[in-house]
CSV table of C-alpha atoms in Angstrom, one decimal:
chain,number,residue,atom,x,y,z
A,1,MET,CA,0.1,0.1,0.0
A,2,ASN,CA,1.4,3.4,-1.1
A,3,ILE,CA,1.4,5.6,2.2
A,4,ALA,CA,2.3,9.0,1.7
A,5,PRO,CA,2.2,11.8,4.3
A,6,VAL,CA,0.4,15.0,2.8
A,7,ASP,CA,3.2,17.3,2.1
A,8,GLN,CA,4.7,14.4,-0.1
A,9,LEU,CA,1.0,13.8,-1.4
A,10,LEU,CA,1.2,17.6,-2.6
A,11,THR,CA,4.7,17.3,-4.3
A,12,GLY,CA,4.0,13.7,-5.6
A,13,PHE,CA,1.6,14.9,-8.0
A,14,ALA,CA,3.9,17.2,-9.8
A,15,PRO,CA,2.5,17.2,-13.6
A,16,HIS,CA,4.7,15.6,-16.1
A,17,ASN,CA,3.0,18.0,-18.7
A,18,PHE,CA,0.5,20.3,-18.7
A,19,LYS,CA,-1.8,18.4,-20.8
A,20,GLU,CA,-1.9,15.4,-18.1
A,21,ARG,CA,-1.9,16.8,-14.5
A,22,THR,CA,-2.8,20.4,-14.9
A,23,GLN,CA,-5.3,20.1,-12.1
A,24,SER,CA,-2.5,19.2,-9.6
A,25,VAL,CA,-0.8,23.1,-10.2
A,26,LEU,CA,-3.7,25.2,-10.7
A,27,SER,CA,-5.7,26.6,-7.7
A,28,LYS,CA,-9.4,26.0,-7.0
A,29,GLU,CA,-10.4,29.5,-8.6
A,30,LYS,CA,-8.5,29.2,-11.2
A,31,ARG,CA,-9.7,25.7,-12.2
A,32,TYR,CA,-13.3,27.3,-11.3
A,33,SER,CA,-12.4,30.0,-14.0
A,34,MET,CA,-11.3,27.6,-16.7
A,35,GLY,CA,-14.4,25.7,-16.1
A,36,THR,CA,-16.4,28.6,-16.7
A,37,LEU,CA,-14.5,29.3,-19.9
A,38,CYS,CA,-15.3,25.7,-21.2
A,39,ARG,CA,-19.1,26.6,-20.7
A,40,LEU,CA,-18.8,29.8,-22.3
A,41,ALA,CA,-17.1,28.3,-25.0
A,42,LEU,CA,-19.7,25.5,-25.4
A,43,LEU,CA,-22.6,28.2,-25.2
A,44,ILE,CA,-21.2,30.3,-27.7
A,45,SER,CA,-20.3,27.5,-30.1
A,46,ASP,CA,-24.0,26.1,-29.5
A,47,THR,CA,-25.3,29.6,-30.2
A,48,ILE,CA,-23.6,29.8,-33.6
A,49,ALA,CA,-24.4,26.7,-34.4
A,50,ILE,CA,-28.1,26.8,-33.4
A,51,PHE,CA,-29.1,30.3,-35.4
A,52,GLY,CA,-26.7,29.4,-38.3
A,53,VAL,CA,-28.8,26.3,-39.0
A,54,LEU,CA,-31.9,28.0,-38.3
A,55,VAL,CA,-30.8,30.4,-41.4
A,56,LEU,CA,-29.4,27.5,-43.3
A,57,ALA,CA,-32.7,25.7,-42.9
A,58,TYR,CA,-34.7,28.5,-44.6
A,59,TYR,CA,-32.3,28.0,-47.8
A,60,VAL,CA,-32.3,24.3,-47.6
A,61,ARG,CA,-36.4,24.3,-47.7
A,62,PHE,CA,-36.7,26.8,-50.2
A,63,ASP,CA,-34.1,26.6,-52.6
A,64,LEU,CA,-32.6,23.1,-52.4
A,65,LEU,CA,-35.6,20.9,-51.6
A,66,PRO,CA,-37.5,22.0,-54.5
A,67,TYR,CA,-35.0,20.8,-56.8
A,68,VAL,CA,-34.7,17.3,-54.9
A,69,LEU,CA,-38.4,16.9,-54.3
A,70,PRO,CA,-40.1,18.7,-57.0
A,71,ALA,CA,-43.6,18.0,-55.5
A,72,GLU,CA,-42.0,20.3,-53.0
A,73,HIS,CA,-41.7,23.3,-55.1
A,74,VAL,CA,-43.2,26.5,-53.8
A,75,PRO,CA,-44.5,29.3,-56.2
A,76,GLU,CA,-42.3,32.4,-56.0
A,77,ASN,CA,-45.7,34.5,-55.2
A,78,GLU,CA,-46.2,32.2,-52.4
A,79,ARG,CA,-42.5,32.1,-51.1
A,80,ARG,CA,-41.9,34.2,-48.1
A,81,SER,CA,-38.5,36.3,-47.5
A,82,LEU,CA,-36.2,35.4,-45.1
A,83,THR,CA,-36.8,38.6,-43.4
A,84,SER,CA,-40.2,37.2,-42.7
A,85,TYR,CA,-38.5,34.1,-40.9
A,86,ILE,CA,-36.7,36.1,-38.6
A,87,PRO,CA,-39.2,36.1,-35.9
A,88,SER,CA,-39.5,32.5,-36.0
A,89,ILE,CA,-35.6,31.9,-36.1
A,90,VAL,CA,-34.8,34.3,-33.1
A,91,LEU,CA,-37.5,32.5,-31.4
A,92,GLY,CA,-36.5,29.0,-32.2
A,93,GLY,CA,-32.9,29.8,-31.2
A,94,VAL,CA,-33.7,31.4,-27.6
A,95,LEU,CA,-36.1,28.4,-27.1
A,96,PHE,CA,-33.5,25.9,-28.1
A,97,LEU,CA,-30.8,27.4,-25.7
A,98,PHE,CA,-33.3,27.5,-23.0
A,99,LEU,CA,-34.2,24.0,-23.4
A,100,LEU,CA,-30.4,22.9,-23.5
A,101,LEU,CA,-29.7,25.0,-20.1
A,102,ALA,CA,-32.8,23.5,-18.3
A,103,ASN,CA,-31.8,19.9,-19.3
A,104,GLY,CA,-28.4,20.2,-17.9
A,105,ALA,CA,-26.4,20.4,-21.0
A,106,TYR,CA,-23.7,22.8,-19.1
A,107,ASN,CA,-23.2,21.1,-15.8
A,108,ALA,CA,-20.3,19.2,-14.6
A,109,ARG,CA,-21.4,15.7,-15.6
A,110,THR,CA,-21.9,16.4,-19.4
A,111,LEU,CA,-19.7,19.4,-19.8
A,112,LEU,CA,-16.6,16.6,-20.9
A,113,ARG,CA,-18.7,13.8,-22.1
A,114,PHE,CA,-20.4,13.6,-25.2
A,115,LEU,CA,-22.3,10.6,-24.4
A,116,HIS,CA,-23.9,12.2,-21.5
A,117,PHE,CA,-24.9,15.1,-23.4
A,118,PHE,CA,-26.4,13.2,-26.5
A,119,PRO,CA,-29.5,12.2,-24.8
A,120,LEU,CA,-30.1,15.2,-23.4
A,121,LEU,CA,-29.7,17.0,-27.1
A,122,LEU,CA,-32.3,14.4,-28.4
A,123,LYS,CA,-34.6,15.3,-25.4
A,124,SER,CA,-34.2,19.1,-26.1
A,125,LEU,CA,-34.9,18.4,-29.8
A,126,LEU,CA,-38.3,16.5,-29.4
A,127,ILE,CA,-39.5,19.4,-26.9
A,128,TRP,CA,-38.5,22.3,-29.2
A,129,THR,CA,-40.2,20.6,-32.2
A,130,VAL,CA,-43.5,20.2,-30.4
A,131,ALA,CA,-43.2,23.8,-28.8
A,132,ILE,CA,-42.2,26.0,-31.6
A,133,LEU,CA,-45.0,24.7,-33.6
A,134,GLY,CA,-47.3,25.4,-30.9
A,135,ILE,CA,-46.0,28.8,-29.9
A,136,SER,CA,-45.6,29.9,-33.1
A,137,ARG,CA,-49.6,29.4,-33.7
A,138,VAL,CA,-50.3,31.0,-30.1
A,139,LEU,CA,-48.0,34.2,-31.8
A,140,GLY,CA,-49.5,33.8,-35.2
A,141,PHE,CA,-46.4,32.8,-36.9
A,142,ASP,CA,-48.0,29.6,-38.0
A,143,GLU,CA,-49.5,31.4,-41.0
A,144,TYR,CA,-46.1,31.2,-42.9
A,145,LEU,CA,-44.3,28.9,-40.9
A,146,SER,CA,-43.2,26.0,-43.1
A,147,ARG,CA,-44.2,22.3,-40.9
A,148,ILE,CA,-41.2,21.4,-43.2
A,149,TYR,CA,-38.7,23.7,-42.3
A,150,VAL,CA,-38.9,23.0,-38.7
A,151,VAL,CA,-38.3,19.2,-39.6
A,152,VAL,CA,-35.1,20.2,-41.5
A,153,SER,CA,-34.3,22.5,-38.5
A,154,ALA,CA,-34.5,20.0,-36.3
A,155,LEU,CA,-32.2,17.5,-38.4
A,156,LEU,CA,-29.8,20.1,-39.0
A,157,LEU,CA,-29.8,21.2,-35.4
A,158,LEU,CA,-29.1,17.5,-34.2
A,159,VAL,CA,-26.2,17.4,-36.7
A,160,SER,CA,-24.7,20.9,-36.1
A,161,VAL,CA,-25.0,20.9,-32.3
A,162,SER,CA,-23.5,17.9,-31.9
A,163,ALA,CA,-20.8,18.7,-34.1
A,164,SER,CA,-19.7,21.8,-32.5
A,165,ARG,CA,-20.3,20.2,-28.9
A,166,ARG,CA,-17.6,17.5,-30.3
A,167,LEU,CA,-15.5,20.0,-31.5
A,168,VAL,CA,-15.0,22.5,-28.7
A,169,GLN,CA,-14.5,19.1,-26.1
A,170,ARG,CA,-11.8,17.8,-28.3
A,171,LEU,CA,-10.0,21.3,-28.4
A,172,THR,CA,-10.3,21.7,-24.4
A,173,LYS,CA,-9.0,18.2,-24.2
A,174,SER,CA,-6.0,18.9,-26.8
A,175,MET,CA,-5.3,22.0,-24.6
A,176,GLY,CA,-5.2,20.2,-21.5
A,177,ILE,CA,-8.5,22.1,-20.1
A,178,ASN,CA,-10.4,18.7,-19.4
A,179,SER,CA,-8.0,17.6,-16.8
A,180,ALA,CA,-7.6,21.0,-15.3
A,181,ILE,CA,-11.5,21.4,-14.7
A,182,ARG,CA,-11.8,17.7,-13.3
A,183,GLN,CA,-13.3,17.6,-9.9
A,184,ARG,CA,-10.3,16.2,-7.8
A,185,ILE,CA,-11.8,13.8,-4.9
A,186,LEU,CA,-10.4,12.4,-1.8
A,187,PHE,CA,-11.5,8.9,-0.3
A,188,VAL,CA,-12.0,8.6,3.4
A,189,ASP,CA,-11.7,4.8,4.0
A,190,TRP,CA,-11.6,2.3,1.1
A,191,THR,CA,-14.4,-0.3,0.3
A,192,GLU,CA,-15.5,-1.9,-2.9
A,193,LYS,CA,-17.7,1.0,-3.8
A,194,SER,CA,-15.0,3.3,-3.5
A,195,ALA,CA,-13.0,1.2,-5.5
A,196,ALA,CA,-15.9,1.3,-8.3
A,197,ILE,CA,-15.9,5.2,-8.5
A,198,ALA,CA,-12.4,5.3,-8.4
A,199,LYS,CA,-12.0,2.6,-11.5
A,200,ALA,CA,-14.6,4.8,-13.3
A,201,ALA,CA,-12.8,7.9,-12.7
A,202,LEU,CA,-9.4,6.3,-13.4
A,203,SER,CA,-10.6,4.7,-16.8
A,204,ALA,CA,-11.8,7.7,-18.4
A,205,PRO,CA,-10.1,11.2,-19.2
A,206,SER,CA,-13.2,12.9,-19.7
A,207,HIS,CA,-14.8,11.7,-16.4
A,208,PRO,CA,-15.7,14.7,-14.1
A,209,TYR,CA,-13.9,13.1,-11.2
A,210,GLU,CA,-10.1,12.9,-10.5
A,211,VAL,CA,-9.1,10.5,-7.7
A,212,VAL,CA,-6.3,12.4,-5.7
A,213,GLY,CA,-5.8,9.7,-3.2
A,214,CYS,CA,-7.5,8.3,-0.2
A,215,ALA,CA,-7.4,8.5,3.7
A,216,PRO,CA,-7.8,5.9,6.6
A,217,ASN,CA,-11.2,6.3,8.8
A,218,ILE,CA,-11.1,7.7,12.2
A,219,ALA,CA,-9.3,4.8,13.7
A,220,ASN,CA,-6.4,5.1,10.9
A,221,ARG,CA,-7.5,1.8,9.4
A,222,PHE,CA,-8.6,1.0,6.1
A,223,THR,CA,-11.6,-1.5,5.7
A,224,ASN,CA,-10.0,-2.8,2.3
A,225,HIS,CA,-6.3,-2.1,1.1
A,226,PRO,CA,-6.6,0.5,-1.2
A,227,PRO,CA,-4.4,-0.5,-4.7
A,228,PRO,CA,-1.0,0.7,-5.6
A,229,ASP,CA,-1.9,3.5,-8.2
A,230,VAL,CA,-4.2,5.1,-5.4
A,231,PRO,CA,-2.0,7.3,-3.0
A,232,ALA,CA,-2.7,7.2,0.2
A,233,LEU,CA,-2.3,9.4,3.3
A,234,GLY,CA,-0.5,8.1,6.4
A,235,SER,CA,-3.6,9.2,9.0
A,236,TYR,CA,-7.0,10.2,9.4
A,237,GLN,CA,-6.0,13.6,10.7
A,238,GLU,CA,-4.1,14.6,7.5
A,239,VAL,CA,-7.3,15.2,5.7
A,240,ARG,CA,-8.3,18.6,7.0
A,241,ALA,CA,-4.5,19.8,6.0
A,242,LEU,CA,-5.2,18.5,2.6
A,243,CYS,CA,-8.7,20.1,2.3
A,244,GLU,CA,-6.8,23.7,3.6
A,245,LYS,CA,-4.3,23.1,1.2
A,246,GLY,CA,-6.8,23.1,-1.7
A,247,LEU,CA,-5.6,20.3,-3.0
A,248,ILE,CA,-9.0,18.2,-3.3
A,249,ASP,CA,-12.8,19.8,-4.1
A,250,SER,CA,-14.6,16.8,-2.8
A,251,VAL,CA,-14.5,14.4,0.2
A,252,ILE,CA,-16.1,11.3,-0.3
A,253,LEU,CA,-16.6,9.1,2.8
A,254,ALA,CA,-16.8,5.5,2.3
A,255,ASP,CA,-19.1,3.1,3.8
A,256,GLY,CA,-17.1,2.0,6.4
A,257,ARG,CA,-18.1,2.0,10.3
A,258,HIS,CA,-18.4,5.7,11.5
A,259,THR,CA,-20.5,7.5,14.2
A,260,LYS,CA,-22.6,10.3,13.7
A,261,ASP,CA,-20.2,12.7,15.2
A,262,ASP,CA,-17.0,11.6,13.1
A,263,VAL,CA,-19.6,12.3,10.1
A,264,LEU,CA,-20.6,15.4,11.1
A,265,ALA,CA,-16.8,16.6,12.3
A,266,LEU,CA,-15.6,15.4,8.8
A,267,ALA,CA,-18.4,17.4,7.1
A,268,ARG,CA,-17.6,20.6,9.0
A,269,ASP,CA,-13.8,20.4,8.2
A,270,CYS,CA,-14.8,20.2,4.8
A,271,GLU,CA,-17.2,23.0,4.7
A,272,LYS,CA,-14.6,25.4,6.3
A,273,SER,CA,-12.3,24.8,3.5
A,274,HIS,CA,-15.0,25.1,1.0
A,275,VAL,CA,-14.8,21.3,0.2
A,276,ASP,CA,-17.7,19.3,-1.0
A,277,PHE,CA,-18.7,16.6,1.6
A,278,MET,CA,-20.4,13.3,0.1
A,279,VAL,CA,-21.5,9.9,1.8
A,280,ILE,CA,-21.6,6.5,0.4
A,281,PRO,CA,-24.6,5.3,2.2
A,282,SER,CA,-24.4,2.4,4.4
A,283,GLY,CA,-27.6,2.1,6.0
A,284,PHE,CA,-27.5,5.2,8.2
A,285,GLN,CA,-29.4,8.2,7.4
A,286,ILE,CA,-27.9,11.9,8.4
A,287,LEU,CA,-28.3,15.5,7.3
A,288,LEU,CA,-31.0,14.1,5.0
A,289,SER,CA,-32.8,17.8,4.6
A,290,CYS,CA,-29.2,18.8,3.3
A,291,LEU,CA,-28.0,16.0,0.9
A,292,ASP,CA,-29.1,15.0,-2.5
A,293,LEU,CA,-28.8,11.5,-4.2
A,294,THR,CA,-26.6,11.0,-7.1
A,295,THR,CA,-24.5,8.2,-8.6
A,296,ILE,CA,-21.1,7.6,-10.1
A,297,ASN,CA,-20.6,4.3,-12.1
A,298,GLY,CA,-23.7,2.9,-10.3
A,299,VAL,CA,-22.7,3.8,-6.7
A,300,PRO,CA,-25.1,6.2,-5.0
A,301,LEU,CA,-23.6,9.1,-3.3
A,302,LEU,CA,-25.2,11.8,-0.9
A,303,GLY,CA,-24.0,15.2,-0.7
A,304,VAL,CA,-25.0,18.7,-1.0
A,305,THR,CA,-25.6,19.3,-4.8
A,306,LYS,CA,-28.4,20.7,-6.0
A,307,LEU,CA,-29.7,23.7,-4.1
A,308,PRO,CA,-32.1,25.5,-6.1
A,309,LEU,CA,-29.6,28.1,-7.3
A,310,HIS,CA,-27.7,25.7,-8.7
A,311,ASN,CA,-30.1,25.0,-11.2
A,312,PRO,CA,-29.0,26.9,-14.3
A,313,VAL,CA,-32.2,28.0,-15.2
A,314,ASN,CA,-33.1,29.4,-11.6
A,315,TRP,CA,-29.4,31.0,-11.6
A,316,ALA,CA,-30.2,32.7,-15.2
A,317,ILE,CA,-33.5,34.0,-13.9
A,318,LYS,CA,-31.8,35.5,-11.0
A,319,ARG,CA,-29.0,36.9,-12.7
A,320,GLY,CA,-31.3,38.5,-14.9
A,321,ILE,CA,-33.3,40.4,-12.4
A,322,ASP,CA,-30.2,41.4,-10.9
A,323,ILE,CA,-28.8,43.0,-14.1
A,324,VAL,CA,-32.3,44.8,-14.7
A,325,GLY,CA,-32.7,45.8,-11.1
A,326,ALA,CA,-29.1,47.2,-10.5
A,327,THR,CA,-29.4,49.2,-13.7
A,328,ILE,CA,-32.5,51.0,-12.6
A,329,GLY,CA,-31.4,51.3,-9.1
A,330,LEU,CA,-28.2,53.3,-10.1
A,331,LEU,CA,-30.0,55.2,-12.5
A,332,LEU,CA,-32.9,56.2,-9.9
A,333,SER,CA,-30.0,56.4,-6.9
A,334,ALA,CA,-27.4,58.6,-8.7
A,335,PRO,CA,-28.7,61.7,-7.4
A,336,ILE,CA,-28.9,60.4,-3.8
A,337,ILE,CA,-25.6,59.2,-4.1
A,338,LEU,CA,-24.3,62.8,-5.4
A,339,ILE,CA,-26.1,64.2,-2.4
A,340,PHE,CA,-25.1,62.4,0.2
A,341,ALA,CA,-21.6,62.2,-1.0
A,342,LEU,CA,-21.4,65.9,-0.9
A,343,LEU,CA,-22.6,65.9,2.6
A,344,VAL,CA,-20.1,63.3,3.9
A,345,TYR,CA,-17.5,65.6,2.4
A,346,LEU,CA,-18.7,68.5,3.8
A,347,GLU,CA,-18.7,67.3,7.3
A,348,SER,CA,-15.7,64.9,7.0
A,349,PRO,CA,-13.3,66.2,4.0
A,350,GLY,CA,-11.6,63.1,2.2
A,351,PRO,CA,-12.6,60.4,0.1
A,352,VAL,CA,-16.5,60.1,0.3
A,353,PHE,CA,-16.6,56.4,-0.8
A,354,TYR,CA,-15.9,53.4,1.4
A,355,ARG,CA,-14.1,50.4,-0.2
A,356,GLN,CA,-13.6,47.2,1.8
A,357,VAL,CA,-12.6,43.5,1.1
A,358,ARG,CA,-15.7,41.2,1.5
A,359,VAL,CA,-15.9,37.2,0.9
A,360,GLY,CA,-18.3,36.2,-2.1
A,361,ARG,CA,-19.5,32.8,-3.6
A,362,ARG,CA,-16.9,29.7,-2.9
A,363,GLY,CA,-14.9,32.1,-0.7
A,364,ARG,CA,-13.7,34.5,-3.8
A,365,LYS,CA,-12.6,38.1,-2.3
A,366,PHE,CA,-13.9,41.4,-3.9
A,367,THR,CA,-14.2,44.7,-3.1
A,368,ILE,CA,-17.4,46.6,-1.8
A,369,ILE,CA,-18.5,50.2,-2.4
A,370,LYS,CA,-20.4,51.9,0.0
A,371,ILE,CA,-20.8,55.9,0.8
A,372,ARG,CA,-18.5,56.4,3.7
A,373,SER,CA,-20.8,56.6,7.3
A,374,MET,CA,-17.9,56.9,9.5
A,375,LYS,CA,-14.9,59.1,10.2
A,376,LEU,CA,-11.5,58.7,8.2
A,377,ASP,CA,-9.3,56.0,9.4
A,378,ALA,CA,-12.4,54.7,11.7
A,379,GLU,CA,-10.8,51.6,12.4
A,380,THR,CA,-7.5,52.0,12.9
A,381,GLU,CA,-7.6,52.1,16.5
A,382,SER,CA,-10.7,49.4,17.1
A,383,GLY,CA,-9.9,46.9,14.3
A,384,ALA,CA,-12.5,45.2,12.3
A,385,ARG,CA,-15.9,45.0,13.9
A,386,TRP,CA,-19.7,45.5,13.4
A,387,ALA,CA,-21.3,48.9,14.2
A,388,LYS,CA,-23.0,49.5,17.2
A,389,LYS,CA,-26.3,51.2,17.9
A,390,ASP,CA,-24.3,54.2,19.5
A,391,ASP,CA,-21.0,54.1,17.6
A,392,SER,CA,-18.8,57.2,18.3
A,393,ARG,CA,-17.1,56.5,15.0
A,394,ARG,CA,-20.2,57.7,12.8
A,395,LEU,CA,-20.9,60.7,11.2
A,396,ARG,CA,-23.7,62.7,11.8
A,397,VAL,CA,-25.2,62.1,8.5
A,398,GLY,CA,-23.9,58.4,8.5
A,399,THR,CA,-26.3,57.7,11.1
A,400,PHE,CA,-29.1,58.5,9.0
A,401,MET,CA,-27.7,56.7,6.1
A,402,ARG,CA,-27.0,53.5,7.8
A,403,ARG,CA,-30.6,53.6,9.3
A,404,THR,CA,-32.2,54.3,5.6
A,405,ASN,CA,-29.3,51.9,4.0
A,406,ILE,CA,-28.9,54.9,1.9
A,407,ASP,CA,-25.0,54.2,2.3
A,408,GLU,CA,-25.0,50.9,0.4
A,409,LEU,CA,-26.4,52.6,-2.8
A,410,PRO,CA,-23.1,52.1,-4.9
A,411,GLN,CA,-23.4,48.4,-4.1
A,412,PHE,CA,-25.7,48.5,-7.4
A,413,TRP,CA,-22.4,48.8,-9.2
A,414,ASN,CA,-21.1,45.7,-7.0
A,415,VAL,CA,-24.6,43.6,-8.4
A,416,LEU,CA,-23.8,44.5,-12.1
A,417,THR,CA,-20.3,42.9,-12.0
A,418,GLY,CA,-21.4,39.9,-10.3
A,419,ASP,CA,-19.9,40.4,-7.2
A,420,LEU,CA,-23.3,40.7,-5.5
A,421,SER,CA,-26.9,40.1,-6.0
A,422,LEU,CA,-29.9,42.0,-5.3
A,423,VAL,CA,-30.8,39.2,-2.6
A,424,GLY,CA,-28.8,37.0,-0.6
A,425,PRO,CA,-26.7,36.3,2.4
A,426,ARG,CA,-24.6,39.6,3.5
A,427,PRO,CA,-21.0,39.2,2.6
A,428,GLU,CA,-18.6,39.5,5.3
A,429,ARG,CA,-14.9,40.2,6.0
A,430,PRO,CA,-12.2,37.5,5.9
A,431,GLU,CA,-10.6,38.7,9.0
A,432,LEU,CA,-14.2,38.2,10.8
A,433,ILE,CA,-15.0,34.8,8.6
A,434,ARG,CA,-11.6,33.4,9.9
A,435,LEU,CA,-13.3,33.7,13.7
A,436,PHE,CA,-16.8,32.8,13.0
A,437,ARG,CA,-15.9,29.7,10.7
A,438,GLU,CA,-14.4,28.3,14.1
A,439,GLU,CA,-17.1,29.0,16.3
A,440,ILE,CA,-20.6,29.1,14.0
A,441,LEU,CA,-21.4,25.4,12.8
A,442,TYR,CA,-21.6,25.3,9.0
A,443,TYR,CA,-21.2,29.1,9.0
A,444,ASN,CA,-19.2,29.2,5.5
A,445,ALA,CA,-22.4,27.1,4.1
A,446,ARG,CA,-23.5,30.7,3.2
A,447,HIS,CA,-21.0,31.0,0.6
A,448,ASN,CA,-22.7,28.2,-1.7
A,449,ILE,CA,-24.3,31.1,-3.6
A,450,VAL,CA,-23.7,34.8,-4.3
A,451,PRO,CA,-24.1,37.3,-1.5
A,452,GLY,CA,-26.8,39.7,-2.0
A,453,MET,CA,-27.4,43.8,-1.0
A,454,THR,CA,-30.2,42.7,1.3
A,455,GLY,CA,-31.6,39.2,2.4
A,456,TRP,CA,-33.8,37.3,4.5
A,457,ALA,CA,-31.8,37.7,7.6
A,458,GLN,CA,-31.8,41.3,7.1
A,459,ILE,CA,-35.6,41.6,6.8
A,460,ASN,CA,-35.9,39.7,9.9
A,461,GLY,CA,-33.9,42.0,11.9
A,462,PHE,CA,-30.5,40.2,11.8
A,463,ARG,CA,-27.8,42.4,10.7
A,464,GLY,CA,-24.9,44.1,12.4
A,465,ASP,CA,-24.4,43.4,16.0
A,466,THR,CA,-27.1,40.8,16.3
A,467,ASP,CA,-27.3,36.9,17.3
A,468,LEU,CA,-25.0,35.3,14.6
A,469,SER,CA,-26.4,31.6,15.0
A,470,GLU,CA,-30.0,33.1,14.1
A,471,ARG,CA,-28.4,35.0,11.2
A,472,ILE,CA,-26.9,31.9,9.7
A,473,ARG,CA,-30.0,30.0,10.5
A,474,CYS,CA,-32.2,32.5,8.2
A,475,ASP,CA,-29.3,32.6,5.5
A,476,ILE,CA,-29.4,29.0,5.1
A,477,TYR,CA,-33.0,28.9,5.0
A,478,TYR,CA,-32.8,31.0,2.2
A,479,ILE,CA,-30.1,29.1,0.6
A,480,GLU,CA,-32.4,25.8,0.6
A,481,ASN,CA,-35.6,27.5,0.0
A,482,TRP,CA,-35.1,30.2,-2.9
A,483,SER,CA,-37.6,31.0,-5.2
A,484,LEU,CA,-38.2,34.1,-7.2
A,485,ILE,CA,-41.3,35.0,-5.2
A,486,LEU,CA,-39.3,34.9,-1.8
A,487,ASP,CA,-36.5,37.5,-3.9
A,488,LEU,CA,-39.5,39.7,-4.4
A,489,GLN,CA,-41.0,39.3,-1.4
A,490,ILE,CA,-37.4,40.0,0.4
A,491,MET,CA,-37.2,43.1,-2.0
A,492,PHE,CA,-40.5,44.5,-1.0
A,493,MET,CA,-40.0,44.2,2.9
A,494,THR,CA,-36.1,45.7,2.6
A,495,PHE,CA,-38.1,49.0,2.4
A,496,PHE,CA,-40.0,48.4,5.5
A,497,ARG,CA,-37.8,46.3,7.8
A,498,TRP,CA,-35.0,48.4,8.9
A,499,GLU,CA,-34.4,46.5,12.3
A,500,GLY,CA,-30.8,46.2,13.5
A,501,ALA,CA,-29.6,48.9,11.0
A,502,HIS,CA,-27.2,51.2,12.8
């Protein structure tokens, strides 16, 4: 058995070349960015293929088919121009992209594997063919939309989208991006089921998971001996160090003997390091309200993998509302920002905007923008802490701004850039998070989604120097129960619930 201490594990994965082991030298943020670029490349290629085919189908239907199938000849006085087909082309293209997105064509399981993507493509095409005919009738396009054009479009879409997907996947593979964006997993304990997962991952370079190694259980023993090609840690205690060093993305607890407390402790260590935690079930049931069932090579896994905002459609809806809302918010609030910025300068000459580093989704740091509501260098002596009810550091105009949330109006810009959402858990400062994550159970779970200008905790009075446990409870409730209606409710209530603002 290949036993290796964590430092040796870190250096032992030195890449022989970029194509083979890129993931061992790139940070999580880099690999996450590469995954986003890969999805973007696929989205762009699909968009070009879809709209290009819908235009091509017009010429196939009206210029090519009449020569191949004379019975399908269309008299010139009955033929519609390409311009008249533009509404149908736009509708059809947008609808097909939406169906691909909704059916999971851009998630991790299909990102690298064409065989997993193809059934989703067929499903989307079948729905699209029926839907485009129905929608065109409702919108009045059916009076000139050729049924043969729709069938030709569907056939060409099948070929073109398949070809573009294969092309992009081969290109990313040749550039080594495939290996860089695979999710790196570490097994805790080794059993027959973990061996089955590892076998599938090790046998396919396009598999979404990359096996980093395994660690013994809490008793520092393995249920079964891992094979020589799977590096093993020397002790269970090294798992946390490996998580914190950023070498792994997911920890999979094999189905050996573990107490509930052991499982909860491991899950908490993973959460604090932004590492996904999954369990191979073995007859016990824990954390059922937070877990989702998925399979790898027929082996069931439980993990927090499908929160509402992990759904691409839900995310797209929320992001669209953020862009529209932030744009309107900036336009409407610009005069207010200007007036209060001037009042701040008159009371305390100096920079009128306050910039502060906060932590967002997946632990990514960004700079938040506010109208300065306190004296210059207010934290020089006090250090990082929340504002209190009678805080002596506040400006006179700052008291009013903080109570009415006017100081946060410039954050509409953060929403436009994607660092913030209109609604979500409030982002916190890195130095405070390092303290909170050790004291508050599952504190970092709130970083599963993009933070917000306002949120469920804020409208319930938990902001600033208030009960942190209750605030986290509210944040987790929002994450688990997100809906468009809930977002609209929170945005509306923000104008009337100012408790805790000081």
